Tab-separated table of C-alpha atoms in Angstrom:
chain	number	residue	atom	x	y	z
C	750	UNK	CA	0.000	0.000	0.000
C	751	UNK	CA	1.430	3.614	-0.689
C	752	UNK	CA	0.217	6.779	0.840
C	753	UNK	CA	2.091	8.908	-1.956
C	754	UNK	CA	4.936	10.531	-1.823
C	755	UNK	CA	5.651	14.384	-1.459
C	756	UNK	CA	6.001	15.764	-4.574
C	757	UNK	CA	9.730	16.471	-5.179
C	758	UNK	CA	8.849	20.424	-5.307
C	759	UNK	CA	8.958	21.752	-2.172
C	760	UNK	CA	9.231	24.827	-2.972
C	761	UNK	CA	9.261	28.753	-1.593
C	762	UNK	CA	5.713	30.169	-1.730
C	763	UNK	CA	5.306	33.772	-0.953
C	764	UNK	CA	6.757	34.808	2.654
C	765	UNK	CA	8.737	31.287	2.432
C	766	UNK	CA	12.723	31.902	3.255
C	767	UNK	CA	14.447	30.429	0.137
C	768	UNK	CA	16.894	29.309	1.504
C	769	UNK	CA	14.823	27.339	3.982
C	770	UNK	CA	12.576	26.113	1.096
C	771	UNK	CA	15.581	24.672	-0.513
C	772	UNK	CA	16.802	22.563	2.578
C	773	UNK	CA	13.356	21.280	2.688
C	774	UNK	CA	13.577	20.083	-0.388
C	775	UNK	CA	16.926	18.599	-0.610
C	776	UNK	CA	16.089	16.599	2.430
C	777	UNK	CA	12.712	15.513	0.869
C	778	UNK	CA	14.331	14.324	-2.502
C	779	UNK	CA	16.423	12.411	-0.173
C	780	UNK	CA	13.803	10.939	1.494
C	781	UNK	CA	12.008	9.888	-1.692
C	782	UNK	CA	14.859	8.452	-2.794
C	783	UNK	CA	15.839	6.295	0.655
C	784	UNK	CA	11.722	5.021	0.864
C	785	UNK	CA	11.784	4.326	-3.109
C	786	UNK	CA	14.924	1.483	-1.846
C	787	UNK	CA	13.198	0.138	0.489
C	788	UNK	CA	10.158	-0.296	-0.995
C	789	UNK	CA	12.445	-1.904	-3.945
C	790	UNK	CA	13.960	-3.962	-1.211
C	791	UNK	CA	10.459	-5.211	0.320
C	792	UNK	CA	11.758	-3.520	3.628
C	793	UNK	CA	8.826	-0.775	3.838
C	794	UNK	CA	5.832	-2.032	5.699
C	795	UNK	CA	2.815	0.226	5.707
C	796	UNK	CA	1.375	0.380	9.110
C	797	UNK	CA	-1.858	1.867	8.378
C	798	UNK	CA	-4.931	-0.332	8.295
C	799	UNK	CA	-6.586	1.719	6.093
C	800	UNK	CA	-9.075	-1.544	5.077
C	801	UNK	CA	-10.657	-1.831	8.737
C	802	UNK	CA	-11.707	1.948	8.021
C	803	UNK	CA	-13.677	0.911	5.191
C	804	UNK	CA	-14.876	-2.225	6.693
C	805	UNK	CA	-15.988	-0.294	9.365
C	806	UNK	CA	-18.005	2.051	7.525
C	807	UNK	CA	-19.667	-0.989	5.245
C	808	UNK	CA	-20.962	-2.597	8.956
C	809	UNK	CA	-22.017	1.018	9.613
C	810	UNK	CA	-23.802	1.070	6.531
C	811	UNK	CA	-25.259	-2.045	6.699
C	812	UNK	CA	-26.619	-1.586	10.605
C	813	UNK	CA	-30.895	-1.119	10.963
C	814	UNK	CA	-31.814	2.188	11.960
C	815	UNK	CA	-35.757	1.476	11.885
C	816	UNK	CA	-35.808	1.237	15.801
C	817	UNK	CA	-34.638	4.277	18.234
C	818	UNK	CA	-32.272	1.274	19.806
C	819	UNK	CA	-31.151	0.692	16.818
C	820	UNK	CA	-29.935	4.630	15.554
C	821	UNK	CA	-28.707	4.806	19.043
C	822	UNK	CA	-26.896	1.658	18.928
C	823	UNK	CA	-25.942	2.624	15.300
C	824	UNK	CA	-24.552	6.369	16.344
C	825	UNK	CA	-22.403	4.886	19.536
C	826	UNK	CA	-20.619	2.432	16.303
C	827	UNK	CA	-20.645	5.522	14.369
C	828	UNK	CA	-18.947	7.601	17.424
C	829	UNK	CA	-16.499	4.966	18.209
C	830	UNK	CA	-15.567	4.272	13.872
C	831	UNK	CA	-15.092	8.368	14.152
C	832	UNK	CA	-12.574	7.939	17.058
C	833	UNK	CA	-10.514	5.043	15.065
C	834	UNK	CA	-10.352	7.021	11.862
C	835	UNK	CA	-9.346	10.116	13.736
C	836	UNK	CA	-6.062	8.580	14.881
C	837	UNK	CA	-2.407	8.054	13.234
C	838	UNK	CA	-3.985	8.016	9.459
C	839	UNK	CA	-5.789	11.316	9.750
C	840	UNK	CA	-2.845	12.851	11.503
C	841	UNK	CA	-0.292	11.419	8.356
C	842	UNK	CA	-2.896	12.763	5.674
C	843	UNK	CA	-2.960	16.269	8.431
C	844	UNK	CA	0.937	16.027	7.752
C	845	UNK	CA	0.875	15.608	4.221
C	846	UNK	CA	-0.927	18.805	3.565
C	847	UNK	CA	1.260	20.754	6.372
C	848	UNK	CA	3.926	20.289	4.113
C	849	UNK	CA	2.611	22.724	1.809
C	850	UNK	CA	1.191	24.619	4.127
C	851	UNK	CA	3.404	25.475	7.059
C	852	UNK	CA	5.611	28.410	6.712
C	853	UNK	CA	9.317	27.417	5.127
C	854	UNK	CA	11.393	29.483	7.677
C	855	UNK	CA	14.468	29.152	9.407
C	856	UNK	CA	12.323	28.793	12.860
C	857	UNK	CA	9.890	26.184	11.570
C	858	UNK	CA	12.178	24.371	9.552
C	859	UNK	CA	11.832	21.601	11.858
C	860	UNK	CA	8.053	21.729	12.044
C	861	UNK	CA	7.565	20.755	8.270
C	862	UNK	CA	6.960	17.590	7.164
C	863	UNK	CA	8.704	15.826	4.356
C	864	UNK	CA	8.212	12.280	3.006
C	865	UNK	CA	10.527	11.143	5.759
C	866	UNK	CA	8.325	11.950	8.162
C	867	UNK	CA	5.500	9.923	6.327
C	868	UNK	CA	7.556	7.139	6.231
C	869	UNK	CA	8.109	7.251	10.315
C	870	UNK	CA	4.841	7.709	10.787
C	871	UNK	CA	3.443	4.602	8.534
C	872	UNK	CA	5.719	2.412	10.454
C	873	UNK	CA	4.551	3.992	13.545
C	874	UNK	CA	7.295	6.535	14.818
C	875	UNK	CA	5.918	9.447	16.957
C	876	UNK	CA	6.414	12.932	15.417
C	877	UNK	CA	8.343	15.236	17.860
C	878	UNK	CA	5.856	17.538	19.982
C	879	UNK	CA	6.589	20.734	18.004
C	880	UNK	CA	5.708	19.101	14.595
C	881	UNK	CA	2.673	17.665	15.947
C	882	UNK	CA	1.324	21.105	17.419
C	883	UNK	CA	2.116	22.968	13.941
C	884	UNK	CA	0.416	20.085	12.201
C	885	UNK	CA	-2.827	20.247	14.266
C	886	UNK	CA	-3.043	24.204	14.340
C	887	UNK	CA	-3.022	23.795	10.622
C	888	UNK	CA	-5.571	21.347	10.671
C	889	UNK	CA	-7.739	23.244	12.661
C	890	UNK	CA	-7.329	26.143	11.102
C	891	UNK	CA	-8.244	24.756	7.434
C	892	UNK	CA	-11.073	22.954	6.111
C	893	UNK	CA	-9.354	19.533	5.047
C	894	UNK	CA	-11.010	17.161	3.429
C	895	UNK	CA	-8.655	13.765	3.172
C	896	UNK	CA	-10.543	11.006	0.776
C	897	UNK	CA	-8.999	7.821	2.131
C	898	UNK	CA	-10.428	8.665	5.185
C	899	UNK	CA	-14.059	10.246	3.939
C	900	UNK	CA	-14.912	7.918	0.759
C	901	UNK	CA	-12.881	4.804	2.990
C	902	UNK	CA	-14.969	1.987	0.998
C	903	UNK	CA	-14.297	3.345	-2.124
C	904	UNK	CA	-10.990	3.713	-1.942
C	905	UNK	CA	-10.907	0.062	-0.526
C	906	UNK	CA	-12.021	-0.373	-4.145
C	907	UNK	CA	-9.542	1.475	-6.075
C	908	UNK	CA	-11.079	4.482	-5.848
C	909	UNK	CA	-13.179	6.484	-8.125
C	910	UNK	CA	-13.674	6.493	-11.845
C	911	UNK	CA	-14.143	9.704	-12.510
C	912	UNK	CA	-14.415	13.103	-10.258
C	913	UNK	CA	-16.027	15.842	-11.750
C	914	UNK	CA	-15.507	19.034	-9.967
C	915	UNK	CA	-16.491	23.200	-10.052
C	916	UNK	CA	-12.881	24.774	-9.361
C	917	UNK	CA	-13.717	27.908	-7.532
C	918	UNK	CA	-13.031	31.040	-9.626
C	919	UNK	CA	-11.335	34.049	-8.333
C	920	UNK	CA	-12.800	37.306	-8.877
């Protein structure tokens, strides 16, 4: 299983210290490089059990809500499937996106994610306490809306055929 790789860009966006930007991404092209060997080397072991999410949700699916014991019964499964999903996978798709997102600065340097830290994280490392706290600030702060996670059964399938989509237009 693969949970995709930073893209090799990491670049400066605006207010990003170049210089900064640049580290980043030396140390992610590294990173891509060392995970791309060990997944050649059958040493890389996902940890993620990104299929009990979307059995999960199929049982969910499947329960009777016709009776008020059953939609209680049904939202106390729902509750506790919420809880499971809202663990180490959320946080590594939270991480992905903080990559982009998190200022590139001298300061934070160490608070950005790169596919390294994906890696340690799918094989169930512990990000260090600063990196965790910049990752769920910028969670908070933006609407995120991870599709492994959301649409769990279909991606248990393969995924989607086709996504059609409005792009928002700027004024």
């Amino acid at each position: 299983a693969r949970f995709g790789d930073l893209p090799k860009l990491l670049g400066a966006l605006s207010g990003d210290d170049k210089e900064t930007a640049k580290q980043l991404k030396a140390a992610n092209k590294a990173d891509v490089k060392a995970l791309a060997k060990e997944r050649k080397a059958g040493q890389f072991v996902l940890r993620f059990d990104r299929g009990t999410m979307a059995e999960q949700q199929q049982m969910l699916d499947a329960m009777p809500d016709d009776t008020l014991e059953a939609v209680v019964a049904k939202r106390a499964a729902l509750e506790q499937h919420q809880a499971q999903r809202d663990g180490r996978f959320r946080f590594a798709c939270d991480a992905y996106v903080a990559a982009f997102l998190l200022p590139k600065t001298a300061a934070s340097r160490a608070m950005v994610p790169t596919t390294g830290t994906l890696r340690n994280l799918a094989v169930g490392a512990e990000p260090t306490a600063t990196m965790r706290t910049a990752v769920e600030e910028m969670a908070a702060a933006v609407p995120l809306l991870h599709w492994p996670i959301t649409f769990a059964a279909v991606m248990a399938r393969g995924g989607f055929d086709c996504v059609l989509g409005n792009p928002p237009w700027e004024k």
